[in-house]
CSV table of C-alpha atoms and ligand atoms in Angstrom, one decimal:
chain,number,residue,atom,x,y,z
A,396,UNK,CA,79.7,33.6,5.3
A,397,UNK,CA,77.9,32.4,8.4
A,398,UNK,CA,75.3,34.5,10.1
A,399,UNK,CA,73.1,34.3,13.1
A,400,UNK,CA,69.4,34.6,12.9
A,401,UNK,CA,67.6,35.6,16.1
A,402,UNK,CA,63.9,35.9,16.7
A,403,UNK,CA,63.7,38.1,19.7
A,404,UNK,CA,61.2,39.0,22.3
A,405,UNK,CA,61.6,35.9,24.6
A,406,UNK,CA,63.1,36.4,28.1
A,407,UNK,CA,66.1,34.2,28.7
A,408,UNK,CA,65.5,31.6,31.3
A,409,UNK,CA,67.6,28.7,32.6
A,410,UNK,CA,71.1,27.7,33.5
A,411,UNK,CA,74.3,27.9,31.6
A,412,UNK,CA,77.9,27.0,32.5
A,413,UNK,CA,80.5,29.7,32.0
A,414,UNK,CA,83.4,28.6,29.7
A,415,UNK,CA,87.1,29.1,30.4
A,416,UNK,CA,88.4,32.6,29.9
A,417,UNK,CA,89.8,33.5,26.5
A,418,UNK,CA,92.0,36.3,27.8
A,419,UNK,CA,93.5,34.0,30.5
A,420,UNK,CA,93.9,31.1,28.2
A,421,UNK,CA,95.9,33.0,25.5
A,422,UNK,CA,98.8,34.2,27.8
A,423,UNK,CA,98.8,30.8,29.6
A,424,UNK,CA,99.3,29.0,26.3
A,425,UNK,CA,102.1,31.4,25.4
A,426,UNK,CA,103.7,30.6,28.8
A,427,UNK,CA,104.4,27.1,27.5
A,428,UNK,CA,107.2,28.6,25.5
A,429,UNK,CA,109.0,29.3,28.8
A,430,UNK,CA,109.7,25.7,29.6
A,431,UNK,CA,111.1,22.5,28.1
A,432,UNK,CA,108.8,20.5,30.3
A,433,UNK,CA,105.3,19.4,29.4
A,434,UNK,CA,102.4,21.9,30.0
A,435,UNK,CA,98.8,20.9,30.1
A,436,UNK,CA,96.1,23.6,30.0
A,437,UNK,CA,92.6,22.6,30.9
A,438,UNK,CA,89.2,24.3,30.8
A,439,UNK,CA,90.2,25.9,27.5
A,440,UNK,CA,87.3,27.5,25.6
A,441,UNK,CA,86.8,26.2,22.1
A,442,UNK,CA,87.4,29.4,20.3
A,443,UNK,CA,89.1,30.5,17.1
A,444,UNK,CA,91.6,32.7,19.1
A,445,UNK,CA,92.6,29.7,21.2
A,446,UNK,CA,93.1,27.6,18.0
A,447,UNK,CA,95.1,30.4,16.5
A,448,UNK,CA,97.4,30.6,19.5
A,449,UNK,CA,98.0,26.8,19.4
A,450,UNK,CA,98.7,27.0,15.7
A,451,UNK,CA,101.2,29.8,16.3
A,452,UNK,CA,103.0,27.6,18.9
A,453,UNK,CA,103.0,24.7,16.4
A,454,UNK,CA,104.5,26.8,13.7
A,455,UNK,CA,107.4,27.5,16.0
A,456,UNK,CA,107.9,23.7,16.5
A,457,UNK,CA,105.9,23.2,19.8
A,458,UNK,CA,104.2,19.8,19.9
A,459,UNK,CA,100.5,20.2,20.7
A,460,UNK,CA,97.9,17.5,21.4
A,461,UNK,CA,94.5,19.0,21.6
A,462,UNK,CA,91.5,17.5,23.4
A,463,UNK,CA,88.0,18.9,23.6
A,464,UNK,CA,88.7,21.5,26.2
A,465,UNK,CA,92.4,21.0,26.9
A,466,UNK,CA,95.8,20.9,25.2
A,467,UNK,CA,99.1,19.2,26.0
A,468,UNK,CA,102.1,21.3,24.9
A,469,UNK,CA,105.7,20.4,24.6
A,470,UNK,CA,108.0,23.3,23.8
A,471,UNK,CA,111.3,21.3,24.3
A,472,UNK,CA,112.2,22.0,20.7
A,473,UNK,CA,111.5,25.4,19.2
A,474,UNK,CA,112.8,25.5,15.7
A,475,UNK,CA,112.1,29.1,15.0
A,476,UNK,CA,111.2,31.9,17.6
A,477,UNK,CA,109.0,33.5,15.0
A,478,UNK,CA,105.4,34.8,14.9
A,479,UNK,CA,104.5,35.5,11.3
A,480,UNK,CA,102.3,38.3,10.0
A,481,UNK,CA,99.6,36.0,8.7
A,482,UNK,CA,98.8,34.7,12.2
A,483,UNK,CA,99.4,37.9,14.1
A,484,UNK,CA,97.1,39.9,11.8
A,485,UNK,CA,94.2,37.6,12.7
A,486,UNK,CA,95.0,37.8,16.5
A,487,UNK,CA,96.8,40.6,18.2
A,488,UNK,CA,97.3,38.5,21.3
A,489,UNK,CA,100.1,36.7,19.3
A,490,UNK,CA,102.3,39.5,20.7
A,491,UNK,CA,102.3,37.4,23.9
A,492,UNK,CA,104.9,35.2,22.4
A,493,UNK,CA,107.5,38.0,22.4
A,494,UNK,CA,108.4,38.0,26.1
A,495,UNK,CA,108.6,34.2,26.6
A,496,UNK,CA,110.7,33.7,23.4
A,497,UNK,CA,113.3,36.4,24.1
A,498,UNK,CA,113.5,35.2,27.7
A,499,UNK,CA,114.1,31.5,27.0
A,500,UNK,CA,115.8,31.6,23.6
A,501,UNK,CA,117.4,35.0,23.5
A,502,UNK,CA,115.7,35.9,20.3
A,503,UNK,CA,112.3,36.6,18.9
A,504,UNK,CA,110.8,37.9,15.7
A,505,UNK,CA,107.2,38.8,16.1
A,506,UNK,CA,105.1,40.7,13.6
A,507,UNK,CA,103.9,44.1,14.7
A,508,UNK,CA,100.1,43.8,15.3
A,509,UNK,CA,99.1,47.1,13.9
A,510,UNK,CA,95.8,48.9,14.6
A,511,UNK,CA,92.4,47.2,14.7
A,512,UNK,CA,88.7,48.0,14.6
A,513,UNK,CA,88.6,49.3,18.2
A,514,UNK,CA,91.6,51.6,18.0
A,515,UNK,CA,95.3,52.1,17.3
A,516,UNK,CA,96.5,49.7,20.0
A,517,UNK,CA,100.3,50.3,20.1
A,518,UNK,CA,102.7,47.9,21.8
A,519,UNK,CA,105.4,50.4,22.8
A,520,UNK,CA,105.1,49.5,26.5
A,521,UNK,CA,105.9,45.9,25.7
A,522,UNK,CA,109.0,47.0,23.8
A,523,UNK,CA,110.1,49.6,26.4
A,524,UNK,CA,109.8,47.0,29.2
A,525,UNK,CA,111.9,44.4,27.4
A,526,UNK,CA,114.5,47.0,26.4
A,527,UNK,CA,114.7,48.0,30.1
A,528,UNK,CA,115.4,44.3,30.8
A,529,UNK,CA,118.4,44.4,28.4
A,530,UNK,CA,116.9,43.2,25.1
A,531,UNK,CA,118.1,44.8,21.9
A,532,UNK,CA,115.0,45.6,19.9
A,533,UNK,CA,114.7,46.8,16.4
A,534,UNK,CA,111.7,47.1,14.0
A,535,UNK,CA,112.5,45.7,10.6
A,536,UNK,CA,109.9,45.3,7.8
A,537,UNK,CA,107.0,45.3,10.1
A,538,UNK,CA,108.6,42.8,12.6
A,539,UNK,CA,109.8,43.3,16.1
A,540,UNK,CA,113.2,41.7,16.3
A,541,UNK,CA,114.4,41.2,19.9
A,542,UNK,CA,117.7,39.7,21.0
A,543,UNK,CA,119.2,39.3,24.5
A,544,UNK,CA,121.9,37.1,26.0
A,545,UNK,CA,120.0,36.8,29.2
A,546,UNK,CA,117.4,39.4,30.3
A,547,UNK,CA,118.1,41.1,33.6
A,548,UNK,CA,115.7,42.3,36.2
A,549,UNK,CA,114.6,45.9,36.0
A,550,UNK,CA,112.2,48.4,37.6
A,551,UNK,CA,109.6,49.2,35.0
A,552,UNK,CA,106.9,51.8,35.2
A,553,UNK,CA,104.1,51.6,32.6
A,554,UNK,CA,102.4,54.9,32.1
A,555,UNK,CA,99.2,53.3,30.8
A,556,UNK,CA,97.7,50.2,32.3
A,557,UNK,CA,98.2,47.4,29.8
A,558,UNK,CA,96.9,43.9,30.2
A,559,UNK,CA,99.0,42.0,27.6
A,560,UNK,CA,101.9,44.3,28.3
A,561,UNK,CA,102.0,43.3,31.9
A,562,UNK,CA,101.6,39.7,31.0
A,563,UNK,CA,104.4,39.8,28.5
A,564,UNK,CA,106.8,41.5,30.9
A,565,UNK,CA,105.8,39.2,33.8
A,566,UNK,CA,106.5,36.1,31.7
A,567,UNK,CA,109.9,37.5,30.5
A,568,UNK,CA,110.9,38.4,34.0
A,569,UNK,CA,110.4,34.8,35.2
A,570,UNK,CA,113.7,33.8,33.4
A,571,UNK,CA,115.6,37.0,33.8
A,572,UNK,CA,118.6,37.4,36.1
A,573,UNK,CA,117.6,39.3,39.2
A,574,UNK,CA,114.4,41.0,40.3
A,575,UNK,CA,111.9,42.8,38.1
A,576,UNK,CA,109.3,45.2,39.6
A,577,UNK,CA,106.4,46.1,37.3
A,578,UNK,CA,104.7,49.3,38.5
A,579,UNK,CA,101.2,50.4,37.4
A,580,UNK,CA,100.7,46.8,36.4
A,581,UNK,CA,97.3,45.6,35.2
A,582,UNK,CA,95.2,44.1,38.0
A,583,UNK,CA,92.9,42.1,35.7
A,584,UNK,CA,92.0,38.7,37.1
A,585,UNK,CA,93.5,37.1,33.9
A,586,UNK,CA,96.9,38.5,34.8
A,587,UNK,CA,96.5,36.9,38.2
A,588,UNK,CA,95.5,33.6,36.7
A,589,UNK,CA,98.6,33.7,34.5
A,590,UNK,CA,100.7,34.5,37.6
A,591,UNK,CA,99.2,31.4,39.4
A,592,UNK,CA,100.1,29.2,36.5
A,593,UNK,CA,103.7,30.6,36.3
A,594,UNK,CA,104.1,30.2,40.1
A,595,UNK,CA,103.1,26.5,39.7
A,596,UNK,CA,105.8,26.3,37.1
A,597,UNK,CA,108.3,27.5,39.7
A,598,UNK,CA,108.3,31.2,39.0
A,599,UNK,CA,108.8,33.6,42.0
A,600,UNK,CA,106.0,36.2,41.6
A,601,UNK,CA,104.4,38.4,44.3
A,602,UNK,CA,101.8,41.1,44.1
A,603,UNK,CA,99.8,39.8,41.2
A,604,UNK,CA,96.3,41.2,41.4
A,605,UNK,CA,97.8,44.5,42.7
A,606,UNK,CA,99.4,47.2,40.6
A,607,UNK,CA,102.9,46.4,41.7
A,608,UNK,CA,104.1,42.9,40.6
A,609,UNK,CA,107.5,41.7,41.7
A,610,UNK,CA,109.2,38.8,39.9
A,611,UNK,CA,112.5,37.2,41.1
A,612,UNK,CA,114.0,35.5,38.0
A,613,UNK,CA,114.9,31.8,38.1
A,614,UNK,CA,117.1,29.7,35.8
A,615,UNK,CA,114.4,27.4,34.5
A,616,UNK,CA,110.7,26.7,34.9
A,617,UNK,CA,109.0,23.3,35.3
A,618,UNK,CA,105.9,21.9,33.6
A,619,UNK,CA,102.4,22.5,34.9
A,620,UNK,CA,98.9,21.3,34.7
A,621,UNK,CA,96.7,24.4,34.9
A,622,UNK,CA,92.9,24.9,34.9
A,623,UNK,CA,92.0,28.2,33.2
A,624,UNK,CA,89.7,30.5,35.2
A,625,UNK,CA,86.1,31.0,34.0
A,626,UNK,CA,85.4,33.9,31.6
A,627,UNK,CA,84.1,37.0,33.4
A,628,UNK,CA,83.2,38.7,30.1
A,629,UNK,CA,81.2,35.8,28.9
A,630,UNK,CA,79.5,35.6,32.3
A,631,UNK,CA,78.8,39.3,32.1
A,632,UNK,CA,77.4,39.0,28.6
A,633,UNK,CA,74.9,36.3,29.7
A,634,UNK,CA,73.9,38.4,32.6
A,635,UNK,CA,73.4,41.6,30.5
A,636,UNK,CA,71.4,39.5,28.0
A,637,UNK,CA,69.2,38.2,30.8
A,638,UNK,CA,68.7,41.7,32.2
A,639,UNK,CA,67.9,43.2,28.8
A,640,UNK,CA,65.3,40.4,28.0
A,641,UNK,CA,63.8,40.6,31.5
A,642,UNK,CA,64.7,37.0,32.1
A,643,UNK,CA,66.0,34.8,34.9
A,644,UNK,CA,69.3,32.9,34.5
A,645,UNK,CA,71.7,31.0,36.7
A,646,UNK,CA,75.4,30.9,35.7
A,647,UNK,CA,77.4,28.0,37.0
A,648,UNK,CA,81.2,27.9,37.3
A,649,UNK,CA,81.1,31.7,37.4
A,650,UNK,CA,84.1,33.8,38.4
A,651,UNK,CA,82.2,35.5,41.1
A,652,UNK,CA,85.1,37.5,42.6
A,653,UNK,CA,85.8,39.0,39.2
A,654,UNK,CA,82.4,40.4,38.4
A,655,UNK,CA,81.9,43.1,41.1
A,656,UNK,CA,81.7,46.1,38.8
A,657,UNK,CA,79.3,44.4,36.4
A,658,UNK,CA,77.0,43.1,39.1
A,659,UNK,CA,76.9,46.5,40.8
A,660,UNK,CA,75.7,48.1,37.6
A,661,UNK,CA,73.2,45.3,36.9
A,662,UNK,CA,71.7,45.8,40.4
A,663,UNK,CA,71.6,49.6,39.7
A,664,UNK,CA,69.6,48.7,36.6
A,665,UNK,CA,67.0,46.9,38.8
A,666,UNK,CA,68.1,43.3,38.5
A,667,UNK,CA,68.0,41.0,41.5
A,668,UNK,CA,71.4,39.3,41.7
A,669,UNK,CA,72.3,36.5,44.1
A,670,UNK,CA,75.9,35.4,44.2
A,671,UNK,CA,76.9,32.0,45.5
A,672,UNK,CA,80.4,30.5,45.8
A,673,UNK,CA,80.6,29.9,42.0
A,674,UNK,CA,77.1,30.7,40.8
A,675,UNK,CA,75.3,33.9,40.0
A,676,UNK,CA,71.5,34.1,39.6
A,677,UNK,CA,70.0,37.1,38.0
A,678,UNK,CA,66.3,38.0,37.7
A,679,UNK,CA,65.0,41.1,36.0
A,680,UNK,CA,61.4,41.6,36.7
A,681,UNK,CA,60.5,44.7,34.8
A,682,UNK,CA,62.1,47.1,32.3
A,683,UNK,CA,65.8,47.8,33.1
A,684,UNK,CA,66.6,51.3,34.4
A,685,UNK,CA,69.3,53.2,32.5
A,686,UNK,CA,72.7,52.9,34.1
A,687,UNK,CA,75.6,55.3,33.4
A,688,UNK,CA,79.1,53.9,33.4
A,689,UNK,CA,82.7,54.7,32.6
A,690,UNK,CA,85.1,52.0,31.5
A,691,UNK,CA,88.4,51.7,33.5
A,692,UNK,CA,91.1,49.1,34.1
A,693,UNK,CA,90.2,46.5,36.7
A,694,UNK,CA,88.6,46.7,39.2
A,695,UNK,CA,86.8,49.4,37.3
A,696,UNK,CA,84.0,48.6,34.7
A,697,UNK,CA,85.6,46.5,31.9
A,698,UNK,CA,85.8,48.0,28.4
A,699,UNK,CA,84.9,44.5,27.2
A,700,UNK,CA,81.4,44.9,28.7
A,701,UNK,CA,80.7,48.4,27.4
A,702,UNK,CA,79.0,47.4,24.2
A,703,UNK,CA,76.7,44.8,26.0
A,704,UNK,CA,75.6,47.5,28.5
A,705,UNK,CA,74.8,49.9,25.7
A,706,UNK,CA,72.5,47.2,24.3
A,707,UNK,CA,70.8,46.8,27.6
A,708,UNK,CA,70.5,50.6,28.1
A,709,UNK,CA,69.0,50.9,24.6
A,710,UNK,CA,65.8,49.4,26.0
A,711,UNK,CA,66.0,50.8,29.5
A,712,UNK,CA,63.9,53.4,31.2
A,713,UNK,CA,65.7,56.8,31.0
A,714,UNK,CA,69.0,58.0,29.5
A,715,UNK,CA,72.4,56.6,30.3
A,716,UNK,CA,75.9,58.1,29.7
A,717,UNK,CA,78.4,55.5,28.7
A,718,UNK,CA,82.0,56.7,28.6
A,719,UNK,CA,84.8,54.6,27.0
A,720,UNK,CA,88.2,55.5,28.3
A,721,UNK,CA,90.4,52.6,27.2
A,722,UNK,CA,90.0,52.4,23.4
A,723,UNK,CA,89.4,55.4,21.2
A,724,UNK,CA,87.1,53.8,18.6
A,725,UNK,CA,85.0,51.3,20.5
A,726,UNK,CA,81.5,52.5,19.5
A,727,UNK,CA,81.2,50.7,16.2
A,728,UNK,CA,78.1,48.8,17.5
A,729,UNK,CA,76.2,52.0,17.9
A,730,UNK,CA,75.4,52.6,14.3
A,731,UNK,CA,74.2,49.0,14.0
A,732,UNK,CA,72.1,49.2,17.1
A,733,UNK,CA,70.4,52.3,15.6
A,734,UNK,CA,69.3,50.0,12.7
A,735,UNK,CA,67.3,48.1,15.3
A,736,UNK,CA,65.7,51.3,16.5
A,737,UNK,CA,68.0,52.3,19.3
A,738,UNK,CA,68.3,56.0,20.0
A,739,UNK,CA,72.0,56.7,20.8
A,740,UNK,CA,74.1,59.9,20.3
A,741,UNK,CA,77.9,59.9,20.3
A,742,UNK,CA,79.6,62.8,22.0
A,743,UNK,CA,83.4,62.3,21.9
A,744,UNK,CA,84.1,59.2,23.9
A,745,UNK,CA,80.6,59.2,25.5
A,746,UNK,CA,77.5,57.4,24.1
A,747,UNK,CA,74.3,59.1,25.2
A,748,UNK,CA,71.8,56.2,25.2
A,749,UNK,CA,68.1,57.2,25.3
A,750,UNK,CA,66.2,54.1,26.2
A,751,UNK,CA,63.3,53.2,23.9
A,752,UNK,CA,60.5,50.8,24.9
A,753,UNK,CA,61.2,48.3,22.1
A,754,UNK,CA,63.6,47.4,19.3
A,755,UNK,CA,62.7,45.9,15.9
A,756,UNK,CA,64.6,43.2,14.1
A,757,UNK,CA,66.9,44.2,11.2
A,758,UNK,CA,70.0,43.0,9.3
A,759,UNK,CA,73.1,44.1,11.1
A,760,UNK,CA,76.9,43.6,10.8
A,761,UNK,CA,79.3,42.5,13.5
A,762,UNK,CA,82.5,44.7,13.6
A,763,UNK,CA,84.4,43.3,16.5
A,764,UNK,CA,84.0,40.7,19.2
A,765,UNK,CA,82.2,42.6,21.9
A,766,UNK,CA,80.3,44.8,19.4
A,767,UNK,CA,78.9,41.4,18.1
A,768,UNK,CA,77.8,40.5,21.6
A,769,UNK,CA,75.9,43.7,21.9
A,770,UNK,CA,74.1,43.0,18.6
A,771,UNK,CA,73.2,39.5,19.9
A,772,UNK,CA,71.7,41.1,23.1
A,773,UNK,CA,69.7,43.6,21.0
A,774,UNK,CA,68.5,40.9,18.7
A,775,UNK,CA,67.3,38.8,21.6
A,776,UNK,CA,65.2,41.8,22.7
A,777,UNK,CA,64.0,43.0,19.3
A,778,UNK,CA,60.6,42.0,17.9
A,779,UNK,CA,60.9,40.0,14.7
A,780,UNK,CA,64.0,38.7,13.1
A,781,UNK,CA,67.5,40.1,13.4
A,782,UNK,CA,70.2,38.7,11.1
A,783,UNK,CA,73.8,39.3,12.2
A,784,UNK,CA,76.4,39.1,9.5
A,785,UNK,CA,80.2,38.5,10.0
A,786,UNK,CA,79.8,36.4,13.1
A,787,UNK,CA,83.4,35.1,12.8
A,788,UNK,CA,84.1,38.0,15.2
A,789,UNK,CA,81.7,36.4,17.7
A,790,UNK,CA,83.3,33.0,17.3
A,791,UNK,CA,86.6,34.4,18.4
A,792,UNK,CA,85.3,34.9,21.9
A,793,UNK,CA,82.1,33.0,22.6
A,794,UNK,CA,81.9,29.2,22.4
A,795,UNK,CA,78.9,27.8,20.5
A,796,UNK,CA,77.0,31.0,21.4
A,797,UNK,CA,73.8,29.9,19.6
A,798,UNK,CA,73.6,26.5,21.4
A,799,UNK,CA,74.2,28.0,24.8
A,800,UNK,CA,71.7,30.9,24.3
A,801,UNK,CA,69.3,28.3,22.9
A,802,UNK,CA,69.7,26.4,26.1
A,803,UNK,CA,68.3,29.5,27.8
A,804,UNK,CA,65.3,29.6,25.5
A,805,UNK,CA,66.5,32.0,22.9
A,806,UNK,CA,65.3,31.4,19.3
A,807,UNK,CA,68.7,31.7,17.6
A,808,UNK,CA,70.3,29.7,14.8
A,809,UNK,CA,73.4,29.8,12.7
A,810,UNK,CA,72.7,30.1,9.0
A,811,UNK,CA,75.0,30.1,6.0
B,175,LIG,N1,98.5,50.7,25.2
B,175,LIG,C1,99.6,51.5,24.9
B,175,LIG,N2,100.8,50.9,24.7
B,175,LIG,C2,101.0,49.6,24.9
B,175,LIG,C3,100.0,48.8,25.2
B,175,LIG,C4,98.7,49.3,25.4
B,175,LIG,O1,99.4,52.7,24.8
B,175,LIG,O2,102.2,49.2,24.7
B,175,LIG,C5,97.2,51.3,25.4
B,175,LIG,C6,96.2,50.7,24.4
B,175,LIG,O3,96.2,51.4,23.2
B,175,LIG,C7,94.9,50.9,25.1
B,175,LIG,C8,95.3,50.7,26.6
B,175,LIG,O4,96.7,50.8,26.6
B,175,LIG,O5,94.4,52.2,25.0
B,175,LIG,C9,94.9,49.3,27.2
B,175,LIG,O6,95.3,48.3,26.3
B,175,LIG,P1,95.8,46.9,26.8
B,175,LIG,O7,97.2,46.7,26.4
B,175,LIG,O8,95.4,46.7,28.2
B,175,LIG,O9,94.9,45.9,25.8
B,175,LIG,P2,95.4,44.5,25.4
B,175,LIG,O10,96.3,43.9,26.4
B,175,LIG,O11,95.8,44.6,23.9
B,175,LIG,C10,93.5,43.1,26.5
B,175,LIG,C11,92.4,42.2,26.1
B,175,LIG,C12,91.3,43.0,25.4
B,175,LIG,C13,90.8,44.0,26.4
B,175,LIG,C14,91.9,44.9,26.9
B,175,LIG,C15,91.5,45.9,28.0
B,175,LIG,C16,93.6,40.1,25.8
B,175,LIG,C17,94.1,39.1,24.8
B,175,LIG,N3,93.0,41.2,25.3
B,175,LIG,O12,94.0,43.7,25.4
B,175,LIG,O13,90.3,42.1,25.1
B,175,LIG,O14,89.8,44.8,25.8
B,175,LIG,O15,93.0,44.1,27.5
B,175,LIG,O16,91.0,45.3,29.1
B,175,LIG,O17,93.8,40.0,27.0
B,175,LIG,C18,88.4,41.3,23.9
B,175,LIG,O18,88.6,40.2,24.5
B,175,LIG,O19,87.4,41.5,23.2
B,175,LIG,C19,89.5,42.2,24.0
B,175,LIG,C20,89.7,43.2,23.1
């Protein structure tokens, strides 16, 4: 199994380009199921999750021609509207096939994703929404089986903000008869990127980026050539790594409008942050100051950046309270960070991070994608060698992480 070896203690320095956003790419790839016309998706990050989504589409009969950072998809013929367990269990985002399949083909069989390392993660709101749009849904042997003659528009209130739930229902509503109103919709930039792609395909969507999205159904969608937005979580991870190592980095192709909550906290930690039209420069001159935060749906502080900020706070001056409100079990990194010498207590859904002056390298284990990112940051700070095991989690969401951090002067290598 591959590992990362990091020799820490060097401030990050240099320039790195932000890759395309995984969490925008995945729903946009699923959206290809909504049309018989060709769909080209560009600025795709080269990640295992992206490959899994393309494989899932191919299993259904979609033709895919992949380039380095793009794919051409043709979903004219879909042999089987089916997402099998063996793929869904490796990637929960496979649930994004459900809405498009039932909307275009009147039928879908998608494996239930089940829980995962960061929490229970039910999909009840996806199912409730599609039921409100007229789908007949049953759960059989671990599969969601949905059928519908043609979906019809509905007013749907989601009592919890759900990103993929909003995306699934927004995609389904594009081909429904009549108007769908999604209330308490997710405002995440990735939802808005999907909406822009769907609109270019001929969908009639308004309100994306706000918490009420209105979709007027159409009979068919066209093809599209879409460039995926840059990844705000990858960008935030590089910035947090630079701040923790007291470095200076410039991000190019950065999604500057989507980073407000993260940049505000980095400034509170003492970083100088200059934002250009698509660049962000961060310089951290001394030891970071502890910054408290509470995760929340966008535009609040993203749960996908919580672990990385715990790593930065682990070496900050002072004590920070970090509260996780989205997922119930998203502190798996804490026990691994302790192995590096971090002083962190967990009280319910709050991590009390007492900053220490230095960390020391150790062997640690990645448990989920963002937890892995926090271990990388801590390893970059720690004196001596840190070896991170199970980095397949990291490869799901960060493209060639060792090369790109290496470009910033990090001493990091992949070992088997
Ligand atoms: N929830 C429900 N019922 C539902 C759906 C969600 O109760 O039907 C709850 C969840 O249990 C959770 C909360 O709602 O407590 C929010 O979950 P959400 O549905 O928004 O999460 P998701 O759509 O499954 C996406 C990202 C995650 C990111 C979350 C929150 C994708 C592919 N995944 O997941 O990304 O953490 O939104 O922002 O977009 C990651 O990239 O590392 C990652 C985990």
